[in-house]
GROMACS .gro file of C-alpha atoms in nm:
model
  422
    1MET     CA    1   0.000   0.000   0.000
    2ARG     CA    2   0.134   0.339  -0.094
    3PRO     CA    3   0.197   0.575   0.197
    4ILE     CA    4  -0.052   0.856   0.251
    5ARG     CA    5   0.117   1.192   0.223
    6LEU     CA    6  -0.028   1.427   0.483
    7PRO     CA    7   0.100   1.769   0.589
    8GLU     CA    8   0.249   1.790   0.935
    9PRO     CA    9   0.195   2.088   1.168
   10PRO     CA   10   0.507   2.305   1.171
   11SER     CA   11   0.750   2.180   1.435
   12GLY     CA   12   1.119   2.176   1.507
   13GLY     CA   13   1.108   1.811   1.614
   14MET     CA   14   0.881   1.548   1.760
   15GLU     CA   15   0.770   1.765   2.052
   16THR     CA   16   0.432   1.937   2.050
   17PRO     CA   17   0.442   2.262   1.847
   18GLU     CA   18   0.433   2.572   2.061
   19ILE     CA   19   0.100   2.676   1.910
   20PHE     CA   20  -0.070   2.376   2.070
   21ALA     CA   21   0.089   2.419   2.412
   22GLY     CA   22  -0.147   2.537   2.685
   23GLY     CA   23  -0.036   2.767   2.959
   24GLY     CA   24  -0.137   2.983   3.248
   25GLY     CA   25  -0.424   2.931   3.482
   26GLY     CA   26  -0.712   3.094   3.656
   27ALA     CA   27  -0.930   3.351   3.484
   28ASN     CA   28  -0.663   3.447   3.232
   29VAL     CA   29  -0.682   3.127   3.028
   30VAL     CA   30  -0.916   3.096   2.728
   31ARG     CA   31  -1.049   2.741   2.748
   32ARG     CA   32  -1.382   2.770   2.571
   33ALA     CA   33  -1.505   2.903   2.239
   34VAL     CA   34  -1.833   3.031   2.102
   35LEU     CA   35  -1.867   2.994   1.726
   36ILE     CA   36  -2.128   3.181   1.523
   37ASP     CA   37  -2.193   3.095   1.157
   38ASN     CA   38  -2.452   3.206   0.905
   39GLY     CA   39  -2.585   2.862   0.822
   40SER     CA   40  -2.356   2.793   0.528
   41PRO     CA   41  -2.117   2.496   0.543
   42GLY     CA   42  -1.824   2.719   0.446
   43SER     CA   43  -1.892   2.963   0.729
   44LYS     CA   44  -1.914   2.689   0.991
   45ASN     CA   45  -1.607   2.518   0.849
   46GLN     CA   46  -1.392   2.831   0.886
   47CYS     CA   47  -1.499   2.881   1.248
   48LEU     CA   48  -1.433   2.518   1.336
   49GLY     CA   49  -1.102   2.519   1.152
   50LEU     CA   50  -0.969   2.803   1.366
   51ALA     CA   51  -1.105   2.646   1.686
   52ARG     CA   52  -0.922   2.323   1.601
   53ALA     CA   53  -0.598   2.509   1.532
   54LEU     CA   54  -0.627   2.678   1.871
   55GLY     CA   55  -0.693   2.348   2.047
   56LEU     CA   56  -1.047   2.443   2.152
   57ALA     CA   57  -1.246   2.199   1.940
   58ASP     CA   58  -1.345   1.992   2.244
   59ASN     CA   59  -1.491   2.282   2.440
   60LEU     CA   60  -1.707   2.494   2.215
   61THR     CA   61  -2.066   2.593   2.150
   62LEU     CA   62  -2.186   2.648   1.797
   63TYR     CA   63  -2.451   2.912   1.729
   64ARG     CA   64  -2.615   2.999   1.401
   65VAL     CA   65  -2.765   3.317   1.264
   66THR     CA   66  -3.051   3.223   1.033
   67ARG     CA   67  -3.270   3.443   0.821
   68PRO     CA   68  -3.642   3.380   0.776
   69ARG     CA   69  -3.705   3.177   0.462
   70GLY     CA   70  -3.986   3.115   0.219
   71GLY     CA   71  -4.248   3.340   0.064
   72ILE     CA   72  -4.170   3.710   0.060
   73ASN     CA   73  -3.856   3.651   0.266
   74GLU     CA   74  -3.671   3.540  -0.044
   75TRP     CA   75  -3.695   3.902  -0.163
   76LEU     CA   76  -3.571   4.053   0.165
   77HIS     CA   77  -3.222   3.900   0.195
   78PHE     CA   78  -3.061   4.230   0.095
   79LEU     CA   79  -3.179   4.386   0.425
   80PRO     CA   80  -2.975   4.386   0.746
   81ILE     CA   81  -3.069   4.069   0.930
   82SER     CA   82  -3.218   4.249   1.232
   83LEU     CA   83  -3.453   4.447   1.007
   84HIS     CA   84  -3.535   4.136   0.807
   85LYS     CA   85  -3.632   3.944   1.122
   86PHE     CA   86  -3.842   4.238   1.245
   87ILE     CA   87  -4.035   4.253   0.919
   88ASP     CA   88  -4.083   3.878   0.926
   89GLU     CA   89  -4.230   3.895   1.278
   90VAL     CA   90  -4.465   4.176   1.177
   91LEU     CA   91  -4.582   3.978   0.875
   92ARG     CA   92  -4.636   3.667   1.087
   93GLN     CA   93  -4.854   3.860   1.330
   94PHE     CA   94  -5.042   4.058   1.067
   95PHE     CA   95  -5.103   3.811   0.788
   96ARG     CA   96  -5.110   3.490   0.993
   97ASN     CA   97  -5.162   3.207   0.745
   98THR     CA   98  -5.179   3.410   0.427
   99ARG     CA   99  -4.940   3.365   0.140
  100PHE     CA  100  -4.713   3.627   0.300
  101ALA     CA  101  -4.648   3.412   0.605
  102PRO     CA  102  -4.295   3.280   0.586
  103VAL     CA  103  -4.257   2.910   0.522
  104VAL     CA  104  -3.945   2.752   0.668
  105GLN     CA  105  -3.786   2.532   0.406
  106GLY     CA  106  -3.508   2.279   0.448
  107ARG     CA  107  -3.174   2.330   0.286
  108LYS     CA  108  -3.065   2.118  -0.005
  109PRO     CA  109  -2.814   1.856   0.112
  110PHE     CA  110  -2.458   1.971   0.071
  111ARG     CA  111  -2.297   1.696  -0.127
  112VAL     CA  112  -1.937   1.803  -0.087
  113PRO     CA  113  -1.911   1.974   0.253
  114ASN     CA  114  -1.613   2.190   0.337
  115GLY     CA  115  -1.447   1.976   0.597
  116GLY     CA  116  -1.584   1.717   0.834
  117SER     CA  117  -1.790   1.682   1.143
  118VAL     CA  118  -1.658   1.737   1.491
  119GLY     CA  119  -1.944   1.555   1.655
  120LEU     CA  120  -2.171   1.854   1.717
  121SER     CA  121  -2.516   1.721   1.798
  122SER     CA  122  -2.703   2.051   1.783
  123VAL     CA  123  -2.670   2.411   1.674
  124LEU     CA  124  -2.833   2.691   1.873
  125GLU     CA  125  -2.990   3.002   1.726
  126ALA     CA  126  -2.760   3.293   1.808
  127ASP     CA  127  -2.874   3.497   2.109
  128VAL     CA  128  -2.652   3.791   2.204
  129LYS     CA  129  -2.795   3.832   2.555
  130ARG     CA  130  -2.749   3.465   2.633
  131ILE     CA  131  -2.392   3.456   2.508
  132VAL     CA  132  -2.302   3.772   2.701
  133VAL     CA  133  -2.458   3.643   3.025
  134VAL     CA  134  -2.274   3.311   3.000
  135ALA     CA  135  -1.944   3.484   2.919
  136ARG     CA  136  -1.976   3.714   3.220
  137ASP     CA  137  -2.096   3.443   3.459
  138THR     CA  138  -1.821   3.197   3.372
  139PHE     CA  139  -1.534   3.445   3.345
  140GLU     CA  140  -1.395   3.401   3.697
  141LYS     CA  141  -1.454   3.027   3.707
  142GLU     CA  142  -1.357   2.920   3.355
  143GLY     CA  143  -1.178   3.221   3.212
  144PRO     CA  144  -1.243   3.437   2.904
  145THR     CA  145  -1.448   3.321   2.608
  146LEU     CA  146  -1.319   3.323   2.253
  147VAL     CA  147  -1.591   3.428   2.007
  148VAL     CA  148  -1.529   3.335   1.643
  149ALA     CA  149  -1.786   3.445   1.385
  150CYS     CA  150  -1.798   3.417   1.007
  151GLY     CA  151  -2.045   3.550   0.753
  152ARG     CA  152  -2.203   3.888   0.683
  153ASP     CA  153  -2.511   3.818   0.895
  154THR     CA  154  -2.299   3.740   1.203
  155ILE     CA  155  -2.122   4.078   1.210
  156SER     CA  156  -2.384   4.266   1.410
  157TYR     CA  157  -2.406   3.980   1.662
  158SER     CA  158  -2.032   3.949   1.730
  159SER     CA  159  -1.990   4.326   1.735
  160LEU     CA  160  -2.259   4.365   2.001
  161ILE     CA  161  -2.116   4.079   2.207
  162ARG     CA  162  -1.780   4.254   2.217
  163LYS     CA  163  -1.943   4.585   2.308
  164LEU     CA  164  -2.141   4.436   2.596
  165ALA     CA  165  -1.875   4.201   2.734
  166SER     CA  166  -1.543   4.344   2.619
  167ASP     CA  167  -1.369   4.244   2.944
  168ASN     CA  168  -1.480   3.884   2.917
  169VAL     CA  169  -1.448   3.792   2.550
  170PHE     CA  170  -1.203   3.801   2.262
  171VAL     CA  171  -1.381   3.838   1.928
  172ILE     CA  172  -1.250   3.721   1.590
  173GLN     CA  173  -1.462   3.813   1.288
  174HIS     CA  174  -1.444   3.824   0.909
  175PRO     CA  175  -1.598   4.155   0.793
  176ARG     CA  176  -1.487   4.399   0.525
  177SER     CA  177  -1.563   4.730   0.698
  178HIS     CA  178  -1.554   4.893   1.045
  179LEU     CA  179  -1.275   4.656   1.144
  180ASP     CA  180  -1.211   4.835   1.475
  181ARG     CA  181  -1.523   4.669   1.621
  182PHE     CA  182  -1.331   4.343   1.666
  183ASP     CA  183  -1.019   4.224   1.846
  184LEU     CA  184  -0.897   4.036   1.539
  185VAL     CA  185  -1.015   4.018   1.178
  186VAL     CA  186  -0.931   3.723   0.955
  187THR     CA  187  -0.978   3.767   0.582
  188PRO     CA  188  -0.824   3.634   0.259
  189ARG     CA  189  -0.572   3.860   0.094
  190HIS     CA  190  -0.786   3.869  -0.221
  191ASP     CA  191  -1.061   4.052  -0.028
  192TYR     CA  192  -0.831   4.354  -0.057
  193TYR     CA  193  -0.814   4.321  -0.434
  194ALA     CA  194  -1.014   4.643  -0.472
  195LEU     CA  195  -0.714   4.838  -0.337
  196THR     CA  196  -0.462   4.690  -0.582
  197ALA     CA  197  -0.364   4.860  -0.907
  198SER     CA  198  -0.552   4.597  -1.108
  199GLY     CA  199  -0.857   4.629  -0.888
  200GLN     CA  200  -0.860   5.008  -0.919
  201GLN     CA  201  -0.855   4.976  -1.298
  202GLU     CA  202  -1.160   4.750  -1.291
  203VAL     CA  203  -1.373   4.983  -1.076
  204PRO     CA  204  -1.486   5.321  -1.214
  205ARG     CA  205  -1.375   5.604  -0.986
  206LEU     CA  206  -1.738   5.700  -0.925
  207PHE     CA  207  -1.809   5.362  -0.760
  208ARG     CA  208  -1.487   5.313  -0.563
  209ARG     CA  209  -1.627   5.461  -0.242
  210TRP     CA  210  -1.888   5.183  -0.236
  211ILE     CA  211  -1.631   4.906  -0.261
  212THR     CA  212  -1.505   4.766   0.070
  213PRO     CA  213  -1.254   4.751   0.219
  214GLN     CA  214  -1.153   5.110   0.153
  215GLU     CA  215  -0.834   5.115   0.362
  216PRO     CA  216  -0.528   4.888   0.382
  217PRO     CA  217  -0.540   4.621   0.654
  218GLY     CA  218  -0.456   4.743   1.001
  219ARG     CA  219  -0.267   4.572   1.278
  220ASN     CA  220  -0.571   4.371   1.390
  221VAL     CA  221  -0.615   4.215   1.044
  222VAL     CA  222  -0.467   3.876   0.956
  223LEU     CA  223  -0.450   3.802   0.583
  224THR     CA  224  -0.476   3.445   0.460
  225VAL     CA  225  -0.421   3.292   0.118
  226GLY     CA  226  -0.747   3.098   0.113
  227ALA     CA  227  -1.029   2.990   0.341
  228LEU     CA  228  -0.982   2.835   0.683
  229HIS     CA  229  -1.102   2.476   0.719
  230GLN     CA  230  -1.088   2.165   0.937
  231ALA     CA  231  -0.877   1.945   0.709
  232ASP     CA  232  -0.565   1.951   0.926
  233SER     CA  233  -0.321   1.660   0.954
  234ALA     CA  234  -0.499   1.507   1.255
  235ALA     CA  235  -0.838   1.513   1.082
  236LEU     CA  236  -0.693   1.362   0.766
  237ARG     CA  237  -0.523   1.082   0.954
  238LEU     CA  238  -0.854   0.992   1.118
  239ALA     CA  239  -1.026   1.007   0.779
  240ALA     CA  240  -0.757   0.784   0.629
  241ILE     CA  241  -0.835   0.521   0.892
  242ALA     CA  242  -1.212   0.557   0.858
  243TRP     CA  243  -1.204   0.524   0.477
  244HIS     CA  244  -0.921   0.272   0.451
  245ASP     CA  245  -1.133  -0.029   0.355
  246GLU     CA  246  -1.313   0.156   0.075
  247LEU     CA  247  -1.039   0.374  -0.070
  248ALA     CA  248  -0.710   0.193  -0.003
  249PRO     CA  249  -0.780  -0.096  -0.246
  250LEU     CA  250  -0.857   0.138  -0.539
  251PRO     CA  251  -0.608   0.128  -0.831
  252LYS     CA  252  -0.356   0.410  -0.811
  253PRO     CA  253  -0.316   0.692  -0.882
  254LEU     CA  254  -0.651   0.802  -0.741
  255LEU     CA  255  -0.777   1.125  -0.897
  256ILE     CA  256  -1.045   1.315  -0.704
  257VAL     CA  257  -1.266   1.554  -0.903
  258ASN     CA  258  -1.466   1.812  -0.706
  259ILE     CA  259  -1.719   2.013  -0.906
  260GLY     CA  260  -1.864   2.333  -0.762
  261GLY     CA  261  -2.099   2.575  -0.932
  262PRO     CA  262  -2.101   2.916  -1.099
  263THR     CA  263  -2.083   3.231  -0.888
  264ARG     CA  264  -2.120   3.600  -0.961
  265ASN     CA  265  -1.749   3.635  -1.032
  266CYS     CA  266  -1.693   3.288  -1.176
  267LYS     CA  267  -1.966   3.223  -1.431
  268TYR     CA  268  -1.992   2.910  -1.642
  269GLY     CA  269  -2.241   2.648  -1.752
  270VAL     CA  270  -2.250   2.321  -1.943
  271ASP     CA  271  -1.952   2.441  -2.145
  272LEU     CA  272  -1.723   2.372  -1.850
  273SER     CA  273  -1.872   2.028  -1.791
  274ARG     CA  274  -1.804   1.933  -2.153
  275GLN     CA  275  -1.451   2.068  -2.125
  276LEU     CA  276  -1.401   1.864  -1.808
  277ILE     CA  277  -1.533   1.547  -1.974
  278THR     CA  278  -1.293   1.583  -2.267
  279SER     CA  279  -0.994   1.648  -2.040
  280LEU     CA  280  -1.080   1.355  -1.811
  281TYR     CA  281  -1.096   1.116  -2.104
  282ASN     CA  282  -0.752   1.240  -2.212
  283VAL     CA  283  -0.593   1.160  -1.874
  284LEU     CA  284  -0.775   0.835  -1.797
  285ASP     CA  285  -0.488   0.618  -1.921
  286SER     CA  286  -0.262   0.767  -1.653
  287CYS     CA  287  -0.524   0.721  -1.375
  288GLY     CA  288  -0.587   0.409  -1.175
  289SER     CA  289  -0.928   0.533  -1.062
  290VAL     CA  290  -1.135   0.852  -1.056
  291ARG     CA  291  -1.398   0.962  -0.803
  292ILE     CA  292  -1.626   1.259  -0.875
  293SER     CA  293  -1.832   1.465  -0.629
  294PHE     CA  294  -2.061   1.765  -0.671
  295SER     CA  295  -2.132   2.059  -0.439
  296MET     CA  296  -2.461   2.213  -0.333
  297ARG     CA  297  -2.406   2.484  -0.595
  298THR     CA  298  -2.360   2.247  -0.889
  299PRO     CA  299  -2.636   2.314  -1.145
  300GLN     CA  300  -2.853   2.010  -1.217
  301LYS     CA  301  -2.780   2.034  -1.589
  302VAL     CA  302  -2.407   2.012  -1.519
  303SER     CA  303  -2.432   1.710  -1.291
  304ASP     CA  304  -2.673   1.541  -1.533
  305ILE     CA  305  -2.419   1.567  -1.816
  306ILE     CA  306  -2.143   1.422  -1.598
  307PHE     CA  307  -2.365   1.136  -1.480
  308LYS     CA  308  -2.481   1.054  -1.832
  309GLU     CA  309  -2.126   1.048  -1.966
  310PHE     CA  310  -1.950   0.849  -1.694
  311ASP     CA  311  -2.221   0.639  -1.530
  312GLY     CA  312  -2.106   0.277  -1.539
  313HIS     CA  313  -1.749   0.358  -1.647
  314PRO     CA  314  -1.517   0.096  -1.490
  315LYS     CA  315  -1.260   0.352  -1.374
  316ILE     CA  316  -1.495   0.627  -1.259
  317TYR     CA  317  -1.716   0.644  -0.951
  318ILE     CA  318  -1.963   0.930  -0.900
  319TRP     CA  319  -2.081   0.987  -0.545
  320ASP     CA  320  -2.461   1.001  -0.536
  321GLY     CA  321  -2.486   1.243  -0.243
  322GLU     CA  322  -2.600   0.984   0.010
  323GLU     CA  323  -2.430   0.957   0.350
  324PRO     CA  324  -2.168   0.881   0.458
  325ASN     CA  325  -1.989   1.162   0.279
  326PRO     CA  326  -1.644   1.059   0.147
  327HIS     CA  327  -1.504   1.413   0.124
  328MET     CA  328  -1.250   1.385   0.407
  329GLY     CA  329  -1.158   1.036   0.292
  330HIS     CA  330  -1.095   1.176  -0.055
  331LEU     CA  331  -0.865   1.443   0.086
  332ALA     CA  332  -0.670   1.179   0.278
  333TRP     CA  333  -0.638   0.913   0.008
  334ALA     CA  334  -0.620   1.115  -0.315
  335ASP     CA  335  -0.305   1.119  -0.521
  336ALA     CA  336  -0.420   1.429  -0.712
  337PHE     CA  337  -0.718   1.662  -0.740
  338VAL     CA  338  -0.910   1.837  -1.016
  339ILE     CA  339  -1.126   2.120  -0.879
  340THR     CA  340  -1.342   2.380  -1.050
  341ALA     CA  341  -1.213   2.734  -1.009
  342ASP     CA  342  -1.524   2.870  -0.837
  343SER     CA  343  -1.467   2.699  -0.501
  344ILE     CA  344  -1.217   2.879  -0.277
  345SER     CA  345  -1.299   2.643   0.009
  346MET     CA  346  -1.241   2.319  -0.180
  347LEU     CA  347  -0.922   2.455  -0.333
  348SER     CA  348  -0.796   2.568   0.007
  349GLU     CA  349  -0.856   2.223   0.153
  350ALA     CA  350  -0.687   2.040  -0.131
  351CYS     CA  351  -0.387   2.275  -0.126
  352SER     CA  352  -0.333   2.197   0.242
  353THR     CA  353  -0.247   1.835   0.155
  354GLY     CA  354   0.071   1.907  -0.043
  355LYS     CA  355  -0.061   1.690  -0.328
  356PRO     CA  356  -0.103   1.795  -0.694
  357VAL     CA  357  -0.404   2.021  -0.745
  358TYR     CA  358  -0.527   2.097  -1.096
  359VAL     CA  359  -0.780   2.376  -1.155
  360ILE     CA  360  -1.030   2.398  -1.438
  361GLY     CA  361  -1.229   2.705  -1.536
  362THR     CA  362  -1.006   2.992  -1.422
  363GLU     CA  363  -1.071   3.165  -1.755
  364HIS     CA  364  -1.432   3.213  -1.642
  365CYS     CA  365  -1.332   3.396  -1.323
  366LYS     CA  366  -1.273   3.765  -1.259
  367TRP     CA  367  -1.228   4.020  -0.981
  368LYS     CA  368  -1.093   3.877  -0.654
  369PHE     CA  369  -1.126   3.519  -0.778
  370SER     CA  370  -0.857   3.598  -1.033
  371ALA     CA  371  -0.635   3.736  -0.756
  372PHE     CA  372  -0.687   3.417  -0.553
  373HIS     CA  373  -0.591   3.192  -0.843
  374LYS     CA  374  -0.288   3.407  -0.920
  375ALA     CA  375  -0.171   3.374  -0.559
  376LEU     CA  376  -0.202   2.995  -0.576
  377ARG     CA  377  -0.010   2.978  -0.904
  378GLU     CA  378   0.267   3.200  -0.770
  379ARG     CA  379   0.307   2.966  -0.473
  380GLY     CA  380   0.324   2.668  -0.707
  381VAL     CA  381   0.035   2.488  -0.537
  382VAL     CA  382  -0.196   2.461  -0.840
  383ARG     CA  383  -0.166   2.403  -1.212
  384PRO     CA  384  -0.428   2.437  -1.486
  385PHE     CA  385  -0.609   2.120  -1.590
  386THR     CA  386  -0.569   2.089  -1.965
  387GLY     CA  387  -0.610   1.718  -2.030
  388LEU     CA  388  -0.244   1.682  -2.124
  389GLU     CA  389  -0.135   1.583  -1.773
  390ASP     CA  390   0.014   1.251  -1.669
  391ILE     CA  391  -0.156   1.197  -1.334
  392SER     CA  392   0.104   0.935  -1.238
  393ASN     CA  393   0.372   1.205  -1.239
  394SER     CA  394   0.341   1.352  -0.892
  395TRP     CA  395   0.464   1.691  -0.772
  396SER     CA  396   0.452   1.865  -0.437
  397TYR     CA  397   0.480   2.205  -0.265
  398PRO     CA  398   0.476   2.350   0.086
  399PRO     CA  399   0.114   2.293   0.196
  400LEU     CA  400  -0.105   2.590   0.283
  401ASN     CA  401  -0.137   2.625   0.661
  402ASP     CA  402  -0.365   2.927   0.693
  403ALA     CA  403  -0.541   2.804   1.009
  404ILE     CA  404  -0.210   2.742   1.188
  405GLU     CA  405  -0.078   3.085   1.088
  406VAL     CA  406  -0.399   3.259   1.201
  407ALA     CA  407  -0.393   3.068   1.530
  408THR     CA  408  -0.035   3.180   1.589
  409ARG     CA  409  -0.132   3.544   1.539
  410ALA     CA  410  -0.445   3.503   1.752
  411ARG     CA  411  -0.237   3.370   2.041
  412GLU     CA  412  -0.003   3.669   2.013
  413VAL     CA  413  -0.288   3.922   2.024
  414ILE     CA  414  -0.463   3.737   2.306
  415ALA     CA  415  -0.133   3.738   2.500
  416GLU     CA  416  -0.121   4.119   2.469
  417ARG     CA  417  -0.433   4.124   2.686
  418GLY     CA  418  -0.259   3.913   2.946
  419TRP     CA  419  -0.448   3.598   2.848
  420THR     CA  420  -0.335   3.263   2.711
  421VAL     CA  421  -0.515   2.988   2.523
  422GLY     CA  422  -0.533   2.665   2.723
   0.00000   0.00000   0.00000
């Protein structure tokens, strides 16, 4: 059996890296975390990824900020979430069971989640007062609380928590404006694309004041290459064990293909699926096996074309979306990846493995997506997928370790307050 190549946390030897070492005692040690996401898998994954890197994954509470859904609510998502919820409550009281009454609808299953589960059995609806009361009440007994939030709708919640309990919490957020409301801000470098020379050329001067951020990152801003996630070396080793019986016997090299979906700045359709099919056929001779997965954003017409073309092919397996999800197993056992250019999260995860990552569809991307892909190319962590590749010819690079680097900076800033992370 070929060895599984997994990235190791940075360390000078076999001892535990300094970033994972606890320290201190009493009320000055951060031992618990509150995570707030906006309901998207990517948002939750980033929060959990940072909590894992800080060693707090076993003592956290996950909250979620959810907008009303169904009916007229689908037209109100542009509003600030507090106003949206207020209008929803008024409509519920006024119209009762009319067609205006919001209908809560379930989310479509996410077929390729960003990262894996950490065993969370339930997610609570975010409640600022409750979080503040708990943080204050447990400060002397358990120490400060780390609050990590991700997503536009979580900004007002985390900002208010910091305002009401600034002596008891340390807040990390991911906004693009009013950054002084938080102790630490984590954001990809490409979110500052609007301030670069190329970005300035793409935005008419009249509209530049409406583009955020408007100022260079300050001292409380940590810039990453990609998105934070949970696919660290420990998680991948566990996944390798869990998926050994299914994935280890597959003929090598194993090529994993993750297909996302078009976005505002990365638009494509069936043209990309046909391009992918042609390129996959061209590299099949150099592959032992191929496994394909789709994301929640994959258009039905794209997945239908892929299914119709490869269903029943002896070398190709297409995951049908049923549990258990093999995503973490794929990250652990893959020899190489092909990923559509629209997914920053999936690319970030794959690039943390140190294995070959091929990208398809970058020509369809613009704005900050182009800056992200350029950064990956300059680091040598991705190559374009053309169909001319020999998948059996492996190559490597220093894996991306954004979560570790952010955790290091977070510990430094927390230490400036006289606290440590235990």
